[in-house]
């Protein structure tokens, strides 16, 4: 291979353009095969890029160096070659050179653009269409990226030049050349698209933190281009009409985006954000005129694009349809603007001509379904469900189902509202219209099914009902969801149109799901039963159907009657429930909210009596001997049904008598363990007491709380069967789709504008930089890192500052790795060569590495700078040494030169350590779920920390801000206050703070899916005083860490102090058990010595009793002055009682943890 590469280098050194092109093609073939071509890249830089060559060779050489890594010196050669090509006579060579600008590294890009700004401006206005096409294409991709925006933040000169180039690119949209016009439209479209998606920045590998300055700069560019497009819309539409079909497609998005931004007021928000106050906010007449102009302008744009919906090009039809749908939601939009694009997309689906975008077609249609007329929405339900069913990508299918379910609920709300207003009811507007398809209806009624579609549909529908019950966030509606948000706010505000009306129809339609046999999967049925329990609790079905004289409305009476009928029907369906696991859940959902007092006592012996049926099925669950029940947590089913039996027997005397026999039989059987037997004994005693005291039915009856105890745990360590894994996967997909639809993440612009324009704060707190160099080093180096958990990568950003007075010609930055880090190309270290570092001129560079596992890791930075770097000199004397090189096409004589680098000076910087908590992601979990998940984590580690705090006493409350009305900070949390500033503190599932203690619970996931749980206990026990003054105290807190893998706890406990430093920002230090015991023994000894001193003190003589005063009252025996009696009884306060209860609970839990660890 070395001989082949030597031949390629020889061919590159020749002056024959054909031979050079062939050699470059051969090198590209080796690069595509994965070979290391770094030895060829230097020859390509020197012989092709930095030397005169043909346009073909230039393009091939640039493609070649894109496939390899270059040193800083080689990048300088490339930049010098590009600058030379700006003055090359052939415009095609210049076009090939400017096409490579987007590949320049960020540390060299800003300086190169400033130096070559005049040449770049000349290229934009050049007469040659090929050169103008190349520069507009390159700048359109380059100027919209985050790295260039950040360069503009620090350089006002660069900002002015880039802003001028954007105006020139906008003017190029009217260029006579079709190619230049098309690429200018694409460039402006990239600027608009990058404002919301950051696609180009992600492709370039940028991991940057957006700030207000960068957002303001980008907003200024977008606002100016939107204004330009809006003002020139007639000319741009006329210019686009004469383009070819392929070129016309690129003109659709810029025109539509600019029109929507102007009509919705987004341009004005961006102008305010960028500091431009020229937005028209004048009198009402001017605003009305502007609104009328917006409506007419958008109507012209829609009329311009509507004929292209009937084009024969599927890609053009899709592009026009998607963009017209976004205009249907602007102020003044019409339903016809949405119906025509959706009809075109459905026609495109039927013709099967756009197979590459089938998922995109469905996603677009269902996302904008609410913009149609209600009759058209209802008519599309059946067809859309069939389209969604055939989608292959699960995330797309879940999102489409969530959109359809949301639209169905909205249609149902509007239909009920129209009926309430006296209008005719619309046919097919209820929830049952989703199940009109024969195949879906049969799938819903059947017991077994091969696919998961019916479970997905029921789960999405129920989760959408829950989202409808929660108040929507108050934010400025932007996008096609604005009408939906307004409709839901209006619909749910009406008393008669409560969300429970639609939810009641959902539970009635989806009732057959309790009979399904889903091979162990229960998520869809759990969603259904959870909604049923919620409705029964809201309508209080335990008390029966309310009456009008009690104040119940007709809608409430009708809803309660329907719910009771549904409960009785579910009782009859219990015999058809296929699995015992699901039978226990259905019994709980019915029995907890069933009206037992409404049963007819004369039908007690009837086999269809609901109470008798429920107790029979409780017997079946308690005495279930199936092996599958044991493997699917039978203990939870038994505990839940025993609690349910206690509630039933406490509410009804006959139920208590029937359950007494069942519980006695279960208690005496071998199926009950000691816990179950003890629980049965308590329940039987409760039944016996209630039978003797009928007036005390409240004993043992906690009342229905609306809780559904069969919740899903998200930790995979609890479930080893495939059905549970499928349930967890389906749950995540449904929750993500519903959350994305109902609670979308606000954009950066909406976040900033919602805070009042000029008074906003940082979108994200910038990472704190760490100084790596010494105080007297000639180069100052600081670094910070940004993480990307999705790609499991982190990027280290370095800033190098020349502190000397002379210019450093060359500085090599070497980065080594320690731990589980790796470079993308597998090299052992990364090298970045920086050239020409001026004094006090900061230079930025970055390196991205991958993280392979949860492990401590560091990056070692080393700087090599050459103070005696002297350019190029002769290697062997003044005349040089003549060397002969043999090539495939003859010999070539050349003189060899050696660069005089001189001896480098090595600066070894301190390692940049990656905190271990950076590899953790907060896991949202409720306190109840946290304590259910905690015992399932097998690996456990315990350690003690100590922290100092200053306080005047355990009962003192301090207010650090000094402002009245702000919450005071407990003195206990004075030293560990750093916990409150950590992001981990804000995502804890459970925080308990009292006057004398605290308990914090935290759940997290590693980047690789492992689970971590952390508990922190703190109490008022002081471990001892330190030599920092009487007011300074040292307190201890206990850390209990549990994880799903032992490797996690081993990694944490290998260096506990660094873990505590990262977690509490150095506020807590590690304390060994020996030190704690020694402090406790020393404290006990001091107490004993003090007690001995007190005991050894001589007793004082007792004072003589005072003589009783004479009774001078009018009535003998009546005491006018009460006698003083010494009392030693002090009643505890509420705070003391709370403190004692907390300490008892915490100490009990500590002892449980310790005993479990000793047993293991």
GROMACS .gro file of C-alpha atoms in nm, residues 28-342:
model
  315
   28UNK     CA    1  -1.085   0.875  -0.316
   29UNK     CA    2  -1.145   0.505  -0.382
   30UNK     CA    3  -0.898   0.414  -0.106
   31UNK     CA    4  -1.063   0.667   0.128
   32UNK     CA    5  -1.405   0.511   0.058
   33UNK     CA    6  -1.256   0.171   0.143
   34UNK     CA    7  -1.155   0.300   0.488
   35UNK     CA    8  -0.782   0.337   0.425
   36UNK     CA    9  -0.573   0.602   0.600
   37UNK     CA   10  -0.486   0.859   0.333
   38UNK     CA   11  -0.329   1.121   0.561
   39UNK     CA   12   0.000   1.083   0.376
   40UNK     CA   13  -0.171   1.183   0.052
   41UNK     CA   14  -0.360   1.479   0.201
   42UNK     CA   15  -0.042   1.687   0.246
   43UNK     CA   16   0.057   1.630  -0.113
   44UNK     CA   17  -0.293   1.724  -0.227
   45UNK     CA   18  -0.278   2.046  -0.023
   46UNK     CA   19   0.061   2.150  -0.156
   47UNK     CA   20   0.045   2.031  -0.517
   48UNK     CA   21  -0.324   2.089  -0.602
   49UNK     CA   22  -0.490   2.334  -0.364
   50UNK     CA   23  -0.198   2.570  -0.306
   51UNK     CA   24  -0.083   2.551  -0.668
   52UNK     CA   25  -0.248   2.635  -0.999
   53UNK     CA   26  -0.464   2.347  -1.119
   54UNK     CA   27  -0.778   2.279  -1.318
   55UNK     CA   28  -1.126   2.314  -1.172
   56UNK     CA   29  -1.181   1.937  -1.183
   57UNK     CA   30  -0.864   1.869  -0.988
   58UNK     CA   31  -0.953   2.138  -0.736
   59UNK     CA   32  -1.293   1.982  -0.671
   60UNK     CA   33  -1.145   1.632  -0.637
   61UNK     CA   34  -0.876   1.761  -0.401
   62UNK     CA   35  -1.130   1.933  -0.179
   63UNK     CA   36  -1.338   1.614  -0.170
   64UNK     CA   37  -1.025   1.423  -0.073
   65UNK     CA   38  -0.931   1.641   0.223
   66UNK     CA   39  -1.290   1.622   0.349
   67UNK     CA   40  -1.225   1.250   0.405
   68UNK     CA   41  -0.926   1.296   0.636
   69UNK     CA   42  -0.800   1.504   0.924
   70UNK     CA   43  -0.566   1.794   0.861
   71UNK     CA   44  -0.313   1.955   1.090
   72UNK     CA   45  -0.313   2.326   1.161
   73UNK     CA   46  -0.028   2.382   0.914
   74UNK     CA   47  -0.217   2.201   0.642
   75UNK     CA   48  -0.528   2.410   0.711
   76UNK     CA   49  -0.316   2.719   0.667
   77UNK     CA   50  -0.206   2.585   0.328
   78UNK     CA   51  -0.569   2.524   0.233
   79UNK     CA   52  -0.672   2.877   0.336
   80UNK     CA   53  -0.380   3.027   0.143
   81UNK     CA   54  -0.479   2.827  -0.163
   82UNK     CA   55  -0.842   2.940  -0.143
   83UNK     CA   56  -0.735   3.304  -0.115
   84UNK     CA   57  -0.512   3.262  -0.420
   85UNK     CA   58  -0.799   3.107  -0.616
   86UNK     CA   59  -1.013   3.418  -0.557
   87UNK     CA   60  -0.789   3.598  -0.811
   88UNK     CA   61  -0.763   3.303  -1.051
   89UNK     CA   62  -0.866   3.393  -1.410
   90UNK     CA   63  -1.091   3.087  -1.448
   91UNK     CA   64  -1.422   3.145  -1.256
   92UNK     CA   65  -1.478   2.769  -1.233
   93UNK     CA   66  -1.161   2.732  -1.025
   94UNK     CA   67  -1.281   3.009  -0.795
   95UNK     CA   68  -1.620   2.839  -0.772
   96UNK     CA   69  -1.454   2.514  -0.666
   97UNK     CA   70  -1.257   2.702  -0.399
   98UNK     CA   71  -1.549   2.892  -0.246
   99UNK     CA   72  -1.753   2.570  -0.229
  100UNK     CA   73  -1.511   2.450   0.038
  101UNK     CA   74  -1.565   2.741   0.279
  102UNK     CA   75  -1.830   2.553   0.477
  103UNK     CA   76  -1.576   2.279   0.561
  104UNK     CA   77  -1.327   2.513   0.733
  105UNK     CA   78  -1.290   2.453   1.108
  106UNK     CA   79  -1.455   2.698   1.347
  107UNK     CA   80  -1.125   2.822   1.492
  108UNK     CA   81  -1.009   2.934   1.145
  109UNK     CA   82  -1.339   3.029   0.986
  110UNK     CA   83  -1.397   3.370   1.143
  111UNK     CA   84  -1.048   3.501   1.070
  112UNK     CA   85  -1.063   3.376   0.711
  113UNK     CA   86  -1.401   3.540   0.643
  114UNK     CA   87  -1.284   3.875   0.781
  115UNK     CA   88  -0.964   3.864   0.575
  116UNK     CA   89  -1.142   3.760   0.254
  117UNK     CA   90  -1.468   3.954   0.293
  118UNK     CA   91  -1.398   4.176  -0.007
  119UNK     CA   92  -1.331   3.879  -0.235
  120UNK     CA   93  -1.645   3.702  -0.112
  121UNK     CA   94  -1.856   4.012  -0.182
  122UNK     CA   95  -1.710   4.031  -0.531
  123UNK     CA   96  -1.803   3.669  -0.594
  124UNK     CA   97  -2.166   3.735  -0.495
  125UNK     CA   98  -2.201   4.011  -0.757
  126UNK     CA   99  -1.988   3.835  -1.020
  127UNK     CA  100  -2.128   3.805  -1.372
  128UNK     CA  101  -2.041   3.436  -1.406
  129UNK     CA  102  -2.350   3.231  -1.304
  130UNK     CA  103  -2.144   2.927  -1.197
  131UNK     CA  104  -1.936   3.131  -0.952
  132UNK     CA  105  -2.240   3.313  -0.821
  133UNK     CA  106  -2.423   2.984  -0.781
  134UNK     CA  107  -2.132   2.836  -0.583
  135UNK     CA  108  -2.090   3.129  -0.345
  136UNK     CA  109  -2.464   3.164  -0.279
  137UNK     CA  110  -2.493   2.791  -0.210
  138UNK     CA  111  -2.194   2.795   0.025
  139UNK     CA  112  -2.302   3.104   0.216
  140UNK     CA  113  -2.659   2.977   0.242
  141UNK     CA  114  -2.532   2.668   0.426
  142UNK     CA  115  -2.260   2.846   0.624
  143UNK     CA  116  -2.412   3.169   0.749
  144UNK     CA  117  -2.710   3.003   0.918
  145UNK     CA  118  -2.501   2.779   1.146
  146UNK     CA  119  -2.465   2.831   1.520
  147UNK     CA  120  -2.086   2.849   1.515
  148UNK     CA  121  -2.086   3.144   1.274
  149UNK     CA  122  -2.360   3.317   1.475
  150UNK     CA  123  -2.141   3.287   1.785
  151UNK     CA  124  -1.848   3.433   1.591
  152UNK     CA  125  -2.068   3.730   1.500
  153UNK     CA  126  -2.148   3.780   1.869
  154UNK     CA  127  -1.782   3.852   1.945
  155UNK     CA  128  -1.703   4.045   1.625
  156UNK     CA  129  -1.907   4.348   1.517
  157UNK     CA  130  -1.713   4.369   1.189
  158UNK     CA  131  -1.804   4.014   1.097
  159UNK     CA  132  -2.167   4.079   1.191
  160UNK     CA  133  -2.191   4.372   0.950
  161UNK     CA  134  -2.039   4.171   0.669
  162UNK     CA  135  -2.268   3.871   0.721
  163UNK     CA  136  -2.577   4.094   0.740
  164UNK     CA  137  -2.479   4.255   0.409
  165UNK     CA  138  -2.427   3.914   0.251
  166UNK     CA  139  -2.775   3.803   0.356
  167UNK     CA  140  -2.924   4.106   0.181
  168UNK     CA  141  -2.727   4.018  -0.132
  169UNK     CA  142  -2.848   3.658  -0.115
  170UNK     CA  143  -3.204   3.786  -0.090
  171UNK     CA  144  -3.156   4.002  -0.396
  172UNK     CA  145  -3.019   3.698  -0.580
  173UNK     CA  146  -3.367   3.541  -0.564
  174UNK     CA  147  -3.453   3.776  -0.855
  175UNK     CA  148  -3.141   3.686  -1.059
  176UNK     CA  149  -3.202   3.609  -1.429
  177UNK     CA  150  -3.025   3.274  -1.399
  178UNK     CA  151  -3.261   2.996  -1.292
  179UNK     CA  152  -2.986   2.810  -1.110
  180UNK     CA  153  -2.880   3.117  -0.908
  181UNK     CA  154  -3.242   3.203  -0.834
  182UNK     CA  155  -3.315   2.851  -0.711
  183UNK     CA  156  -3.009   2.829  -0.487
  184UNK     CA  157  -3.087   3.173  -0.340
  185UNK     CA  158  -3.438   3.055  -0.252
  186UNK     CA  159  -3.285   2.747  -0.087
  187UNK     CA  160  -3.038   2.960   0.109
  188UNK     CA  161  -3.311   3.184   0.248
  189UNK     CA  162  -3.517   2.874   0.324
  190UNK     CA  163  -3.224   2.727   0.520
  191UNK     CA  164  -3.204   3.046   0.727
  192UNK     CA  165  -3.574   3.021   0.813
  193UNK     CA  166  -3.555   2.649   0.882
  194UNK     CA  167  -3.242   2.678   1.097
  195UNK     CA  168  -3.421   2.926   1.322
  196UNK     CA  169  -3.645   2.647   1.454
  197UNK     CA  170  -3.474   2.315   1.381
  198UNK     CA  171  -3.095   2.380   1.398
  199UNK     CA  172  -3.049   2.101   1.144
  200UNK     CA  173  -2.737   2.244   0.981
  201UNK     CA  174  -2.574   2.307   1.317
  202UNK     CA  175  -2.633   1.947   1.424
  203UNK     CA  176  -2.490   1.815   1.098
  204UNK     CA  177  -2.183   2.035   1.148
  205UNK     CA  178  -2.133   1.879   1.492
  206UNK     CA  179  -2.184   2.202   1.688
  207UNK     CA  180  -2.267   2.162   2.057
  208UNK     CA  181  -2.317   2.527   2.151
  209UNK     CA  182  -2.526   2.697   2.416
  210UNK     CA  183  -2.765   2.955   2.266
  211UNK     CA  184  -2.756   3.295   2.435
  212UNK     CA  185  -2.967   3.607   2.399
  213UNK     CA  186  -2.704   3.768   2.178
  214UNK     CA  187  -2.694   3.481   1.932
  215UNK     CA  188  -3.074   3.456   1.930
  216UNK     CA  189  -3.104   3.831   1.874
  217UNK     CA  190  -2.860   3.820   1.582
  218UNK     CA  191  -3.039   3.531   1.418
  219UNK     CA  192  -3.376   3.698   1.481
  220UNK     CA  193  -3.252   4.015   1.312
  221UNK     CA  194  -3.146   3.820   1.003
  222UNK     CA  195  -3.473   3.627   0.986
  223UNK     CA  196  -3.686   3.939   1.042
  224UNK     CA  197  -3.503   4.137   0.772
  225UNK     CA  198  -3.535   3.854   0.520
  226UNK     CA  199  -3.905   3.808   0.605
  227UNK     CA  200  -3.964   4.178   0.546
  228UNK     CA  201  -3.775   4.162   0.218
  229UNK     CA  202  -3.970   3.859   0.094
  230UNK     CA  203  -4.302   4.011   0.202
  231UNK     CA  204  -4.235   4.341   0.031
  232UNK     CA  205  -4.111   4.172  -0.288
  233UNK     CA  206  -4.369   3.892  -0.285
  234UNK     CA  207  -4.527   3.990  -0.616
  235UNK     CA  208  -4.191   3.996  -0.794
  236UNK     CA  209  -4.080   3.672  -0.629
  237UNK     CA  210  -4.402   3.492  -0.725
  238UNK     CA  211  -4.371   3.620  -1.081
  239UNK     CA  212  -4.006   3.506  -1.093
  240UNK     CA  213  -4.094   3.162  -0.956
  241UNK     CA  214  -4.359   3.104  -1.224
  242UNK     CA  215  -4.096   3.091  -1.498
  243UNK     CA  216  -3.879   2.840  -1.311
  244UNK     CA  217  -3.876   2.472  -1.390
  245UNK     CA  218  -4.079   2.233  -1.178
  246UNK     CA  219  -3.772   2.119  -0.984
  247UNK     CA  220  -3.662   2.477  -0.919
  248UNK     CA  221  -4.013   2.600  -0.835
  249UNK     CA  222  -4.027   2.364  -0.538
  250UNK     CA  223  -3.747   2.556  -0.361
  251UNK     CA  224  -3.944   2.884  -0.378
  252UNK     CA  225  -4.247   2.758  -0.184
  253UNK     CA  226  -4.116   2.747   0.172
  254UNK     CA  227  -3.943   3.092   0.187
  255UNK     CA  228  -4.250   3.277   0.056
  256UNK     CA  229  -4.493   3.093   0.284
  257UNK     CA  230  -4.273   3.123   0.594
  258UNK     CA  231  -4.224   3.497   0.544
  259UNK     CA  232  -4.595   3.552   0.487
  260UNK     CA  233  -4.692   3.360   0.799
  261UNK     CA  234  -4.427   3.535   1.009
  262UNK     CA  235  -4.556   3.876   0.904
  263UNK     CA  236  -4.925   3.787   0.944
  264UNK     CA  237  -4.888   3.629   1.289
  265UNK     CA  238  -4.670   3.907   1.432
  266UNK     CA  239  -4.363   3.691   1.472
  267UNK     CA  240  -4.156   3.943   1.274
  268UNK     CA  241  -4.243   4.217   1.520
  269UNK     CA  242  -4.141   3.996   1.813
  270UNK     CA  243  -3.809   3.922   1.645
  271UNK     CA  244  -3.750   4.289   1.575
  272UNK     CA  245  -3.813   4.376   1.939
  273UNK     CA  246  -3.581   4.096   2.043
  274UNK     CA  247  -3.305   4.221   1.814
  275UNK     CA  248  -3.341   4.580   1.939
  276UNK     CA  249  -3.519   4.716   1.631
  277UNK     CA  250  -3.816   4.926   1.745
  278UNK     CA  251  -3.940   5.015   1.398
  279UNK     CA  252  -4.229   4.769   1.410
  280UNK     CA  253  -4.564   4.940   1.347
  281UNK     CA  254  -4.743   4.950   1.682
  282UNK     CA  255  -4.925   5.277   1.612
  283UNK     CA  256  -5.287   5.373   1.599
  284UNK     CA  257  -5.569   5.127   1.554
  285UNK     CA  258  -5.641   5.253   1.201
  286UNK     CA  259  -5.286   5.172   1.093
  287UNK     CA  260  -5.310   4.828   1.252
  288UNK     CA  261  -5.641   4.760   1.080
  289UNK     CA  262  -5.489   4.862   0.748
  290UNK     CA  263  -5.190   4.633   0.809
  291UNK     CA  264  -5.420   4.342   0.898
  292UNK     CA  265  -5.621   4.395   0.581
  293UNK     CA  266  -5.299   4.406   0.380
  294UNK     CA  267  -5.185   4.081   0.544
  295UNK     CA  268  -5.511   3.904   0.461
  296UNK     CA  269  -5.505   4.019   0.098
  297UNK     CA  270  -5.138   3.932   0.059
  298UNK     CA  271  -5.184   3.583   0.198
  299UNK     CA  272  -5.486   3.531  -0.026
  300UNK     CA  273  -5.270   3.620  -0.326
  301UNK     CA  274  -5.004   3.372  -0.214
  302UNK     CA  275  -5.262   3.095  -0.168
  303UNK     CA  276  -5.408   3.169  -0.511
  304UNK     CA  277  -5.057   3.154  -0.653
  305UNK     CA  278  -4.984   2.807  -0.513
  306UNK     CA  279  -5.326   2.638  -0.541
  307UNK     CA  280  -5.292   2.539  -0.912
  308UNK     CA  281  -4.975   2.344  -0.831
  309UNK     CA  282  -5.173   2.103  -0.613
  310UNK     CA  283  -5.275   1.933  -0.937
  311UNK     CA  284  -4.920   1.896  -1.065
  312UNK     CA  285  -4.791   1.561  -1.189
  313UNK     CA  286  -4.476   1.590  -0.975
  314UNK     CA  287  -4.551   1.418  -0.639
  315UNK     CA  288  -4.270   1.601  -0.457
  316UNK     CA  289  -4.406   1.939  -0.568
  317UNK     CA  290  -4.760   1.846  -0.463
  318UNK     CA  291  -4.634   1.744  -0.119
  319UNK     CA  292  -4.425   2.062  -0.074
  320UNK     CA  293  -4.708   2.293  -0.176
  321UNK     CA  294  -4.964   2.107   0.037
  322UNK     CA  295  -4.753   2.115   0.352
  323UNK     CA  296  -4.684   2.486   0.322
  324UNK     CA  297  -5.042   2.582   0.238
  325UNK     CA  298  -5.161   2.399   0.548
  326UNK     CA  299  -4.944   2.627   0.759
  327UNK     CA  300  -5.119   2.930   0.606
  328UNK     CA  301  -5.466   2.797   0.689
  329UNK     CA  302  -5.412   2.881   1.055
  330UNK     CA  303  -5.308   3.247   1.023
  331UNK     CA  304  -5.557   3.524   1.111
  332UNK     CA  305  -5.807   3.541   0.828
  333UNK     CA  306  -5.744   3.185   0.716
  334UNK     CA  307  -6.021   2.977   0.565
  335UNK     CA  308  -6.108   2.606   0.600
  336UNK     CA  309  -6.088   2.578   0.220
  337UNK     CA  310  -5.717   2.653   0.240
  338UNK     CA  311  -5.678   2.336   0.448
  339UNK     CA  312  -5.925   2.109   0.269
  340UNK     CA  313  -5.763   2.148  -0.073
  341UNK     CA  314  -5.407   2.050   0.042
  342UNK     CA  315  -5.538   1.759   0.251
   0.00000   0.00000   0.00000
